[in-house]
Coordinates of N, CA and C and ligand atoms in Angstrom, one line a residue:
M699 N 0.9 -1.4 -0.2 CA -0.1 0.1 0.4 C 1.2 1.1 0.0
Q700 N 0.7 2.1 -1.0 CA 1.5 3.1 -1.2 C 0.8 4.5 0.0
C701 N 2.0 5.2 1.0 CA 1.8 6.2 2.2 C 1.3 7.2 1.8
R702 N 0.3 7.3 2.7 CA -0.5 8.9 2.7 C -0.6 9.5 3.8
L703 N -1.4 10.8 2.9 CA -1.0 11.7 4.1 C -2.0 11.8 5.0
Y704 N -1.8 12.4 6.3 CA -2.7 12.4 7.6 C -2.6 13.7 7.9
L705 N -3.2 14.7 7.9 CA -3.3 16.7 8.1 C -4.1 16.0 9.4
I706 N -2.9 17.0 9.8 CA -3.4 17.8 11.0 C -3.6 19.1 11.3
T707 N -5.1 19.6 11.6 CA -5.5 21.3 11.7 C -4.2 21.8 12.3
P708 N -3.7 23.3 12.1 CA -2.9 23.8 13.0 C -3.4 23.8 14.3
P709 N -2.7 24.1 15.4 CA -3.3 24.2 16.8 C -4.2 25.4 17.1
S710 N -4.5 26.1 16.4 CA -5.2 27.4 16.2 C -5.7 27.5 15.1
L711 N -6.9 28.1 14.8 CA -7.0 28.7 13.5 C -8.5 29.5 13.2
D712 N -8.2 30.4 12.6 CA -9.2 31.8 12.1 C -10.5 30.8 11.2
L713 N -11.5 30.6 11.7 CA -12.4 30.1 11.3 C -13.4 30.8 9.9
D714 N -12.9 32.3 10.1 CA -13.3 33.2 9.0 C -12.3 32.7 7.2
S715 N -10.7 32.7 7.9 CA -9.6 32.5 6.8 C -9.5 31.1 6.5
F716 N -9.5 29.6 7.6 CA -9.0 28.9 7.2 C -10.4 27.8 6.4
P717 N -11.5 28.2 6.6 CA -11.8 27.2 5.3 C -11.6 27.2 4.2
D718 N -11.6 28.1 4.2 CA -11.0 28.0 1.9 C -9.7 27.8 1.7
L719 N -8.7 27.9 2.7 CA -7.4 27.4 2.9 C -7.8 26.0 2.7
L720 N -8.1 25.4 3.6 CA -8.7 23.9 3.5 C -8.9 23.0 2.3
D721 N -10.3 24.0 2.1 CA -10.9 23.5 1.0 C -9.6 23.5 -0.3
K722 N -8.8 24.7 -0.3 CA -7.9 24.4 -1.7 C -6.8 23.6 -1.4
T723 N -7.0 23.3 0.2 CA -5.4 22.5 0.5 C -5.6 20.8 -0.2
L724 N -6.9 20.7 0.8 CA -7.7 19.4 0.0 C -7.6 19.1 -1.6
A725 N -8.1 20.0 -2.1 CA -8.2 20.3 -3.5 C -6.8 20.3 -4.3
A726 N -6.2 19.6 -3.6 CA -4.4 20.1 -4.5 C -3.8 18.8 -4.4
G727 N -4.8 17.5 -3.7 CA -4.1 16.2 -3.8 C -4.6 15.3 -2.8
D728 N -4.5 13.9 -2.7 CA -4.1 12.9 -2.0 C -3.9 13.2 -0.7
V729 N -5.4 13.2 0.0 CA -5.3 12.9 1.4 C -6.2 12.2 2.4
A730 N -5.3 11.7 3.1 CA -6.6 10.4 3.7 C -7.6 10.6 4.3
C731 N -6.6 11.7 5.6 CA -7.7 12.0 6.6 C -7.1 13.5 7.3
L732 N -8.1 14.0 7.9 CA -7.9 15.6 8.9 C -8.2 15.2 10.1
Q733 N -7.3 15.4 10.5 CA -7.4 15.4 12.1 C -7.6 16.8 12.6
L734 N -9.0 17.2 13.3 CA -9.1 18.4 14.2 C -8.2 18.8 15.4
R735 N -7.8 19.4 15.9 CA -6.7 19.0 16.7 C -6.1 20.3 17.5
L736 N -7.4 21.4 18.1 CA -7.2 22.2 18.8 C -6.7 22.2 20.2
K737 N -5.7 23.3 20.4 CA -5.1 23.2 21.7 C -4.7 24.5 21.8
Q738 N -4.3 24.8 23.4 CA -4.3 26.2 24.0 C -2.3 26.2 23.2
A739 N -2.1 27.4 23.2 CA -0.5 27.4 23.5 C 0.0 26.2 24.7
D740 N -0.7 26.4 26.0 CA 0.3 25.5 26.5 C -0.2 23.8 26.1
E741 N -1.2 23.3 25.6 CA -1.7 22.2 24.6 C -2.9 21.9 25.8
T742 N -3.5 22.9 26.6 CA -4.4 22.8 26.9 C -5.7 22.2 26.2
P743 N -6.9 21.8 25.9 CA -7.7 21.6 25.4 C -8.4 23.4 25.4
V744 N -9.2 23.0 23.9 CA -9.4 24.7 23.9 C -11.4 24.0 24.5
A745 N -12.5 24.9 24.4 CA -13.3 25.1 24.9 C -13.9 24.5 24.0
D746 N -15.3 23.5 24.8 CA -16.4 22.4 23.4 C -16.2 23.0 22.7
A747 N -17.2 23.8 22.6 CA -18.0 24.9 21.9 C -17.2 25.4 20.3
L748 N -16.0 25.7 21.0 CA -14.9 26.6 20.2 C -14.9 24.6 19.3
I749 N -14.5 23.7 19.4 CA -14.6 22.6 18.7 C -15.3 21.9 18.2
L750 N -16.9 21.9 18.8 CA -17.7 21.9 18.3 C -18.1 22.8 16.7
Q751 N -17.4 23.9 17.1 CA -18.2 25.0 16.1 C -17.0 24.7 14.9
A752 N -15.6 24.5 14.9 CA -14.9 24.0 14.1 C -15.2 22.7 13.3
A753 N -15.6 21.7 13.7 CA -15.6 20.3 13.3 C -16.8 20.8 12.7
E754 N -18.3 21.6 12.7 CA -19.1 21.5 11.9 C -18.9 22.4 10.5
T755 N -17.7 23.5 11.1 CA -17.1 24.3 9.8 C -16.6 22.8 8.9
L756 N -16.0 22.6 8.9 CA -15.0 21.5 8.7 C -15.6 20.3 7.9
L757 N -16.4 19.9 9.2 CA -16.8 18.4 8.0 C -17.4 18.8 6.6
P758 N -18.1 19.4 6.3 CA -18.2 19.7 4.9 C -17.4 19.5 3.3
I759 N -16.3 20.4 4.3 CA -15.5 20.6 3.4 C -14.6 19.3 3.4
A760 N -14.2 18.6 4.3 CA -13.4 17.5 4.2 C -14.3 16.0 3.0
H761 N -15.4 16.0 4.0 CA -16.3 15.3 3.0 C -16.5 15.5 1.4
K762 N -16.4 17.0 1.0 CA -16.3 17.3 0.0 C -15.5 16.2 -1.2
H763 N -14.2 16.6 -0.5 CA -13.1 16.3 -1.0 C -12.7 14.9 -0.5
D764 N -13.5 13.7 0.1 CA -13.5 12.6 0.3 C -12.6 12.3 1.1
V765 N -12.3 13.2 2.3 CA -11.4 13.2 3.5 C -12.4 13.0 4.8
S766 N -11.8 12.0 5.5 CA -12.1 11.3 6.7 C -12.0 12.7 7.5
L767 N -13.3 13.1 8.4 CA -12.5 14.0 9.3 C -12.5 13.1 10.9
L768 N -11.3 13.1 11.9 CA -11.7 12.8 12.7 C -11.1 14.0 13.7
L769 N -11.5 13.7 14.9 CA -10.9 14.5 16.3 C -10.7 14.4 17.1
N770 N -9.6 15.1 17.5 CA -8.3 14.6 18.5 C -8.9 14.8 19.9
D771 N -8.5 14.0 20.9 CA -8.9 13.7 22.3 C -10.3 12.7 22.8
R772 N -11.6 14.0 21.5 CA -12.5 13.2 22.5 C -13.5 13.1 21.8
P773 N -13.8 11.6 21.7 CA -15.1 11.0 21.3 C -16.3 11.2 21.7
D774 N -16.6 12.0 23.2 CA -18.2 12.6 23.3 C -17.9 13.6 22.3
L775 N -17.5 14.7 21.9 CA -17.6 15.6 20.6 C -17.6 14.9 19.5
A776 N -16.8 14.3 19.4 CA -16.8 13.3 17.9 C -18.1 12.9 17.7
L777 N -19.0 12.5 18.7 CA -20.8 11.7 18.1 C -21.4 12.7 18.5
T778 N -21.4 13.8 18.8 CA -22.3 15.0 19.1 C -22.0 15.6 17.8
A779 N -20.3 15.9 16.8 CA -20.0 16.8 15.8 C -20.7 15.5 14.6
G780 N -21.0 14.6 15.0 CA -20.9 13.8 13.8 C -20.1 13.1 12.6
V781 N -18.6 13.5 13.1 CA -17.6 13.2 12.6 C -17.0 11.9 12.4
D782 N -15.9 11.4 11.7 CA -15.5 10.1 11.6 C -14.7 9.3 12.1
G783 N -14.5 9.8 13.4 CA -13.8 8.9 14.2 C -13.2 10.2 15.1
V784 N -12.3 9.4 15.8 CA -11.3 10.0 17.4 C -10.3 9.7 16.8
H785 N -9.4 10.7 17.5 CA -7.9 10.2 17.5 C -7.4 10.4 19.6
I786 N -7.3 9.2 20.1 CA -6.9 9.5 21.6 C -5.7 8.8 21.6
G787 N -4.8 9.7 22.6 CA -3.7 9.4 23.2 C -3.9 8.3 24.8
Q788 N -2.7 8.5 25.4 CA -2.4 7.0 26.4 C -2.9 8.0 28.0
D789 N -3.8 9.7 27.7 CA -3.8 10.4 29.0 C -5.2 10.8 28.2
D790 N -5.9 10.1 27.4 CA -7.4 10.7 27.1 C -8.6 8.8 27.6
T791 N -9.7 9.6 27.2 CA -10.3 8.6 26.5 C -10.0 7.6 26.6
P792 N -9.9 6.4 27.3 CA -9.7 5.0 27.0 C -10.2 4.3 25.9
Y793 N -9.8 3.4 25.2 CA -9.9 3.1 23.9 C -11.6 2.1 23.8
A794 N -11.6 1.6 25.0 CA -13.2 0.5 24.9 C -14.1 1.9 25.5
E795 N -13.9 2.5 26.3 CA -14.6 3.4 25.9 C -14.9 4.8 25.2
A796 N -14.1 4.8 24.1 CA -14.1 5.5 23.0 C -14.7 4.5 22.1
R797 N -14.8 3.5 22.0 CA -15.7 2.4 21.0 C -16.8 2.8 21.2
Q798 N -16.9 2.2 22.7 CA -18.8 2.2 23.5 C -19.4 3.7 22.7
I799 N -18.4 4.9 23.1 CA -19.4 6.0 22.2 C -20.1 5.8 21.2
L800 N -18.4 5.4 20.3 CA -18.9 5.6 18.7 C -19.4 4.7 17.9
G801 N -18.8 3.4 18.8 CA -19.3 2.3 17.5 C -18.8 1.8 17.0
Q802 N -19.1 0.4 16.3 CA -17.9 -0.5 15.9 C -17.1 0.7 14.0
D803 N -18.2 1.5 13.8 CA -18.2 2.0 12.3 C -16.9 3.2 12.0
A804 N -16.8 3.7 13.9 CA -15.8 4.7 13.5 C -14.2 4.3 13.5
I805 N -13.6 5.3 13.3 CA -12.6 5.6 13.3 C -11.7 5.8 14.6
I806 N -11.1 4.5 14.8 CA -10.4 4.9 16.6 C -8.8 4.4 16.3
G807 N -8.1 5.8 16.3 CA -7.0 5.8 16.1 C -6.0 6.4 17.9
V808 N -4.9 5.2 18.0 CA -3.9 5.4 19.4 C -3.1 5.8 19.4
T809 N -2.6 6.9 20.4 CA -0.7 7.1 20.5 C -0.5 5.6 21.2
C810 N 0.9 5.4 20.4 CA 1.6 4.5 20.6 C 3.2 4.9 21.4
H811 N 3.2 6.4 21.3 CA 4.6 7.0 21.2 C 6.0 6.0 20.7
D812 N 6.6 5.8 21.5 CA 7.9 4.5 20.8 C 7.6 3.3 21.3
S813 N 6.0 2.6 21.5 CA 6.1 1.9 22.5 C 5.6 0.4 21.5
R814 N 6.2 -0.8 21.4 CA 5.9 -1.9 20.9 C 4.8 -2.6 21.3
H815 N 5.0 -2.4 22.9 CA 3.5 -2.9 23.7 C 2.1 -2.0 23.5
L816 N 2.6 -0.9 23.9 CA 1.4 -0.1 23.8 C 0.5 -0.5 21.9
A817 N 1.2 -0.3 21.1 CA 0.8 -0.7 19.8 C -0.4 -2.0 19.8
M818 N 0.7 -3.0 20.7 CA 0.1 -4.9 20.2 C -1.3 -4.3 21.1
V819 N -1.0 -3.8 22.1 CA -3.0 -3.7 23.2 C -3.2 -2.9 22.3
A820 N -2.6 -1.7 21.9 CA -3.9 -1.4 20.8 C -4.6 -2.2 20.2
G821 N -3.9 -2.6 19.1 CA -4.1 -3.3 18.5 C -5.3 -4.2 18.7
E822 N -4.4 -5.0 19.4 CA -5.2 -6.0 20.5 C -7.2 -5.7 20.9
E823 N -7.2 -4.4 21.1 CA -8.3 -3.8 21.6 C -9.0 -3.5 20.4
G824 N -8.4 -3.5 18.9 CA -9.5 -3.4 17.9 C -9.7 -1.5 17.2
A825 N -8.6 -0.9 17.5 CA -8.2 0.3 16.9 C -7.6 0.2 15.7
D826 N -8.0 1.2 14.7 CA -8.4 0.9 13.2 C -6.7 1.5 13.0
Y827 N -6.1 2.2 13.9 CA -4.7 2.3 13.4 C -3.8 2.3 14.7
V828 N -2.4 2.5 14.8 CA -1.2 3.2 15.7 C -0.9 3.9 15.3
A829 N -0.5 4.9 15.9 CA 0.5 6.5 15.9 C 1.5 6.1 16.7
F830 N 3.0 6.3 15.9 CA 4.4 6.8 16.6 C 5.0 7.5 16.3
G831 N 5.0 7.7 17.5 CA 6.4 9.8 17.0 C 6.4 9.6 18.3
A832 N 7.8 10.7 18.7 CA 7.9 11.5 17.1 C 8.9 11.1 16.9
F833 N 8.9 11.5 15.6 CA 10.2 10.6 14.7 C 11.4 11.9 15.0
F834 N 10.9 13.3 14.5 CA 11.6 13.8 14.4 C 11.6 15.5 15.3
P835 N 12.4 16.2 15.3 CA 12.0 17.6 16.5 C 11.1 18.3 16.3
T836 N 10.2 19.0 17.1 CA 8.7 19.6 16.4 C 8.5 20.3 17.7
S837 N 7.9 21.7 16.8 CA 7.4 23.0 17.7 C 5.4 22.9 18.1
T838 N 5.5 21.6 17.4 CA 3.9 21.5 17.5 C 3.4 21.0 19.1
K839 N 4.3 20.2 19.5 CA 3.9 19.2 20.7 C 4.8 18.7 21.5
T840 N 5.0 18.9 22.3 CA 6.2 18.6 24.0 C 5.6 16.9 23.8
S841 N 6.6 16.5 22.9 CA 6.9 15.4 22.7 C 8.1 14.7 24.1
S842 N 7.6 13.4 24.7 CA 8.5 13.1 25.5 C 9.6 11.8 24.7
T843 N 8.8 11.4 23.7 CA 9.7 10.4 23.3 C 9.6 10.2 22.2
Q844 N 10.9 9.8 21.2 CA 11.3 9.8 20.3 C 11.6 8.1 19.7
A845 N 10.8 8.6 18.6 CA 10.7 6.5 17.7 C 12.0 6.6 16.8
T846 N 12.0 5.7 16.2 CA 12.7 5.4 15.0 C 12.5 4.8 13.7
P847 N 12.6 4.8 12.8 CA 12.3 4.0 11.8 C 11.7 2.3 11.6
E848 N 13.3 1.5 12.5 CA 12.7 0.3 12.6 C 12.2 -0.1 13.2
L849 N 10.7 1.0 14.0 CA 9.8 0.6 14.4 C 8.6 0.5 14.0
L850 N 8.7 1.2 12.8 CA 7.1 1.6 11.6 C 7.6 -0.5 10.9
T851 N 8.9 -0.7 10.4 CA 9.7 -1.6 9.7 C 8.7 -2.9 10.3
W852 N 9.6 -2.7 11.8 CA 8.6 -4.2 12.7 C 7.3 -4.0 13.0
W853 N 6.1 -3.4 12.6 CA 5.4 -3.0 12.8 C 4.7 -4.0 11.2
Q854 N 5.3 -3.1 10.7 CA 4.5 -3.9 9.3 C 5.2 -5.3 9.0
E855 N 6.4 -5.8 9.5 CA 6.1 -7.5 9.3 C 5.2 -8.2 10.6
T856 N 4.9 -7.5 11.5 CA 4.2 -7.9 12.3 C 3.2 -7.9 12.1
T857 N 2.0 -7.0 11.5 CA 0.6 -6.7 11.3 C 0.3 -6.1 10.4
E858 N -1.1 -6.3 10.0 CA -1.8 -5.6 8.9 C -2.1 -4.5 9.1
L859 N -2.4 -4.2 11.1 CA -3.0 -3.3 11.2 C -2.3 -1.3 10.6
P860 N -3.1 -1.2 10.1 CA -2.0 0.4 9.6 C -1.3 1.2 11.1
C861 N -0.3 1.6 10.2 CA 0.7 2.2 11.6 C 0.6 4.0 10.8
V862 N 0.7 4.8 11.7 CA 0.8 6.2 11.6 C 2.0 6.6 11.5
A863 N 2.9 7.4 11.2 CA 4.2 8.3 11.9 C 3.8 9.7 11.8
I864 N 4.4 10.4 12.9 CA 4.4 12.0 13.4 C 5.2 12.5 14.1
G865 N 5.5 13.6 13.9 CA 6.5 14.5 14.6 C 7.5 15.0 13.7
G866 N 7.3 16.0 13.4 CA 8.2 16.6 12.8 C 8.7 16.4 11.5
I867 N 7.5 16.0 11.0 CA 7.5 15.4 9.4 C 7.6 16.8 8.7
T868 N 8.5 16.4 7.7 CA 8.3 17.5 6.6 C 8.7 16.5 5.1
T869 N 9.0 17.3 4.4 CA 8.9 16.7 2.5 C 10.3 15.8 2.7
E870 N 11.3 16.8 3.5 CA 12.7 16.8 3.2 C 12.8 15.2 4.3
N871 N 12.4 15.6 5.0 CA 12.6 13.8 6.0 C 11.9 12.7 5.9
A872 N 10.6 13.1 5.2 CA 9.5 11.6 5.1 C 9.8 10.7 4.3
P873 N 10.8 10.5 2.9 CA 11.2 9.6 2.5 C 11.7 8.5 3.6
T874 N 12.2 8.9 4.8 CA 13.2 7.6 5.5 C 11.8 6.6 5.9
L875 N 10.8 7.5 6.4 CA 9.1 6.6 7.3 C 8.7 6.7 6.2
V876 N 8.6 6.6 5.0 CA 8.3 5.6 4.0 C 8.3 4.2 3.2
K877 N 10.5 4.5 3.2 CA 10.7 3.5 2.9 C 10.8 2.6 4.5
A878 N 10.7 3.4 5.6 CA 10.7 2.1 6.7 C 9.0 1.2 6.7
G879 N 8.7 2.2 6.1 CA 6.8 1.3 5.9 C 5.8 1.9 6.7
A880 N 5.8 3.1 6.7 CA 5.0 4.3 7.9 C 3.1 3.6 6.8
D881 N 2.4 3.6 7.0 CA 1.1 3.4 5.8 C 0.6 4.9 5.8
F882 N 1.0 5.8 6.7 CA 0.2 7.5 6.5 C 1.2 8.0 7.5
L883 N 1.4 9.3 6.8 CA 2.1 10.0 7.9 C 1.3 11.6 8.4
A884 N 1.3 11.9 10.0 CA 0.7 13.1 10.1 C 1.6 14.1 10.3
V885 N 1.2 15.1 9.5 CA 1.7 15.9 9.2 C 0.4 17.0 9.7
S886 N 1.5 18.6 10.5 CA 0.9 19.7 10.9 C 2.2 21.0 10.6
G887 N 2.7 21.4 11.0 CA 3.8 22.2 10.5 C 4.4 21.9 8.8
G888 N 4.6 20.6 8.7 CA 5.3 20.5 7.7 C 4.2 21.0 6.2
V889 N 3.0 21.0 6.0 CA 2.1 21.5 5.3 C 1.3 23.1 5.5
W890 N 1.1 23.2 6.9 CA 0.8 24.9 7.0 C 1.8 26.0 7.3
G891 N 3.1 25.1 7.4 CA 4.4 26.0 7.1 C 5.0 25.4 6.3
Y892 N 4.8 25.1 5.5 CA 5.5 24.8 4.1 C 5.7 26.1 3.3
A893 N 7.2 26.3 2.8 CA 7.4 27.4 2.3 C 6.9 28.3 1.1
H894 N 6.2 27.5 0.6 CA 5.5 27.2 -0.8 C 4.0 27.3 -0.6
G895 N 3.2 26.8 0.6 CA 2.2 27.0 1.1 C 1.5 25.6 0.8
A896 N 0.6 25.5 1.4 CA 0.0 24.3 1.7 C -0.6 23.5 0.9
E897 N -0.8 24.3 -0.6 CA -1.2 23.3 -1.4 C -0.5 22.6 -2.2
E898 N 0.7 23.1 -2.2 CA 2.3 22.7 -2.8 C 2.6 22.1 -1.7
A899 N 2.4 22.3 -0.7 CA 2.8 20.7 0.2 C 2.7 19.6 0.1
V900 N 1.2 19.5 -0.1 CA 0.1 18.6 -0.7 C 0.6 17.5 -2.1
R901 N 0.6 18.6 -2.6 CA 1.5 18.2 -4.0 C 2.8 17.3 -3.7
A902 N 3.7 18.1 -3.2 CA 5.1 17.9 -2.7 C 5.4 16.4 -2.1
F903 N 4.1 16.3 -0.7 CA 4.1 14.8 -0.6 C 3.5 13.7 -1.1
N904 N 2.9 14.1 -1.8 CA 1.6 13.1 -3.0 C 3.3 12.7 -4.1
T905 N 3.8 13.6 -4.6 CA 4.5 13.1 -5.3 C 5.8 12.3 -4.9
L906 N 6.7 12.4 -3.7 CA 7.6 11.5 -2.8 C 6.7 10.5 -2.2
F907 N 5.3 10.1 -2.1 CA 4.8 8.9 -1.9 C 5.2 8.4 -3.1
V908 N 5.2 8.7 -4.3 CA 5.1 8.1 -5.4 C 5.9 7.7 -5.7
S909 N 7.4 8.3 -6.3 CA 8.3 8.2 -6.4 C 9.3 7.4 -5.3
T910 N 9.8 7.4 -3.7 CA 9.4 6.3 -2.8 C 9.2 4.9 -2.9
D911 N 8.0 5.5 -3.5 CA 7.3 3.8 -3.4 C 7.8 3.0 -4.3
E912 N 8.0 3.6 -5.8 CA 8.4 3.4 -7.1 C 10.6 2.8 -6.7
S913 N 10.6 3.4 -5.5 CA 12.3 3.7 -5.9 C 12.6 1.9 -5.1
Ligands
LIG141 C1 -2.0 10.6 14.4 C2 -1.3 11.4 15.8 N1 -0.4 10.7 16.5 C3 -0.3 11.0 17.8 C4 -1.1 12.2 18.1 C5 -1.0 12.3 19.7 O1 -2.0 12.5 20.5 P1 -2.0 12.7 22.1 O2 -0.5 11.9 22.7 O3 -2.8 12.2 22.5 O4 -1.2 14.3 21.9 P2 -2.2 15.4 21.6 O5 -2.1 15.4 20.4 O6 -3.5 15.5 21.8 O7 -1.5 16.9 22.5 C6 -2.2 12.9 17.5 N2 -3.1 14.2 17.9 N3 -2.5 12.3 16.3
TZP142 C1 0.6 16.0 17.8 C2 1.5 15.2 17.5 N1 2.1 14.1 18.6 C3 3.2 13.8 18.7 S1 4.1 14.8 17.7 C4 3.0 15.7 17.3 C5 2.8 17.3 16.7 C6 2.6 16.9 14.7 O1 2.6 18.4 14.6 P1 3.7 18.7 13.5 O2 3.7 17.8 12.0 O3 4.3 20.1 13.0 O4 4.9 18.2 14.4
MG143 MG1 -4.6 13.8 23.2

């Protein structure tokens, strides 16, 4: 399976201008899913009402481009907003509770840091994907773990369950993770902060997915 782009929103966004930017960005190339991840500067969550307003605004844009919309952290709000699923970390709602809230059809992904054990547990519980990271330095999130590409290769040799790589991923360092076996690359700053704009970033990631797959 060719690696695909998993887009994460900027931690804060302007709902006047961001919808148009998102529409153009998703139109620029293949994006598997979008995660709505709103955080205060200190990484604490923002108010529920703001999350729901953002989800309501972004959902039709994501679906216009056949992109699944996942909500970060909150399966309860994901249910209310009617999005396609949730991403939960080790300090968020436990997987079993998230699945009970959202049902079997929802997409539920789990943060596994650099841990084979956490990934095996999440897979056995029924997660739809596991996420490893951070792979590279990032200013988007204070990450206490450092994952290595060998973890992706091990996962590919171990199971069919998809794995997502995250953390400081750019078009420059992405090929290493693609070659190692990442099914998805989760990217925030590498797209929204790309020097030539977010649309060009989506094009550049998709070009490298094809070229790396053929190499
Ligand atoms: C795809 C993906 N992987 C990991 C994370 C990090 O989740 P978490 O550890 O819960 O940290 P916060 O994102 O909540 O700060 C993620 N959001 N998405
Ligand atoms: C949410 C998260 N979890 C581990 S690193 C990270 C930040 C991803 O953002 P960026 O792609 O800008 O490093
Ligand atoms: Mg979280």
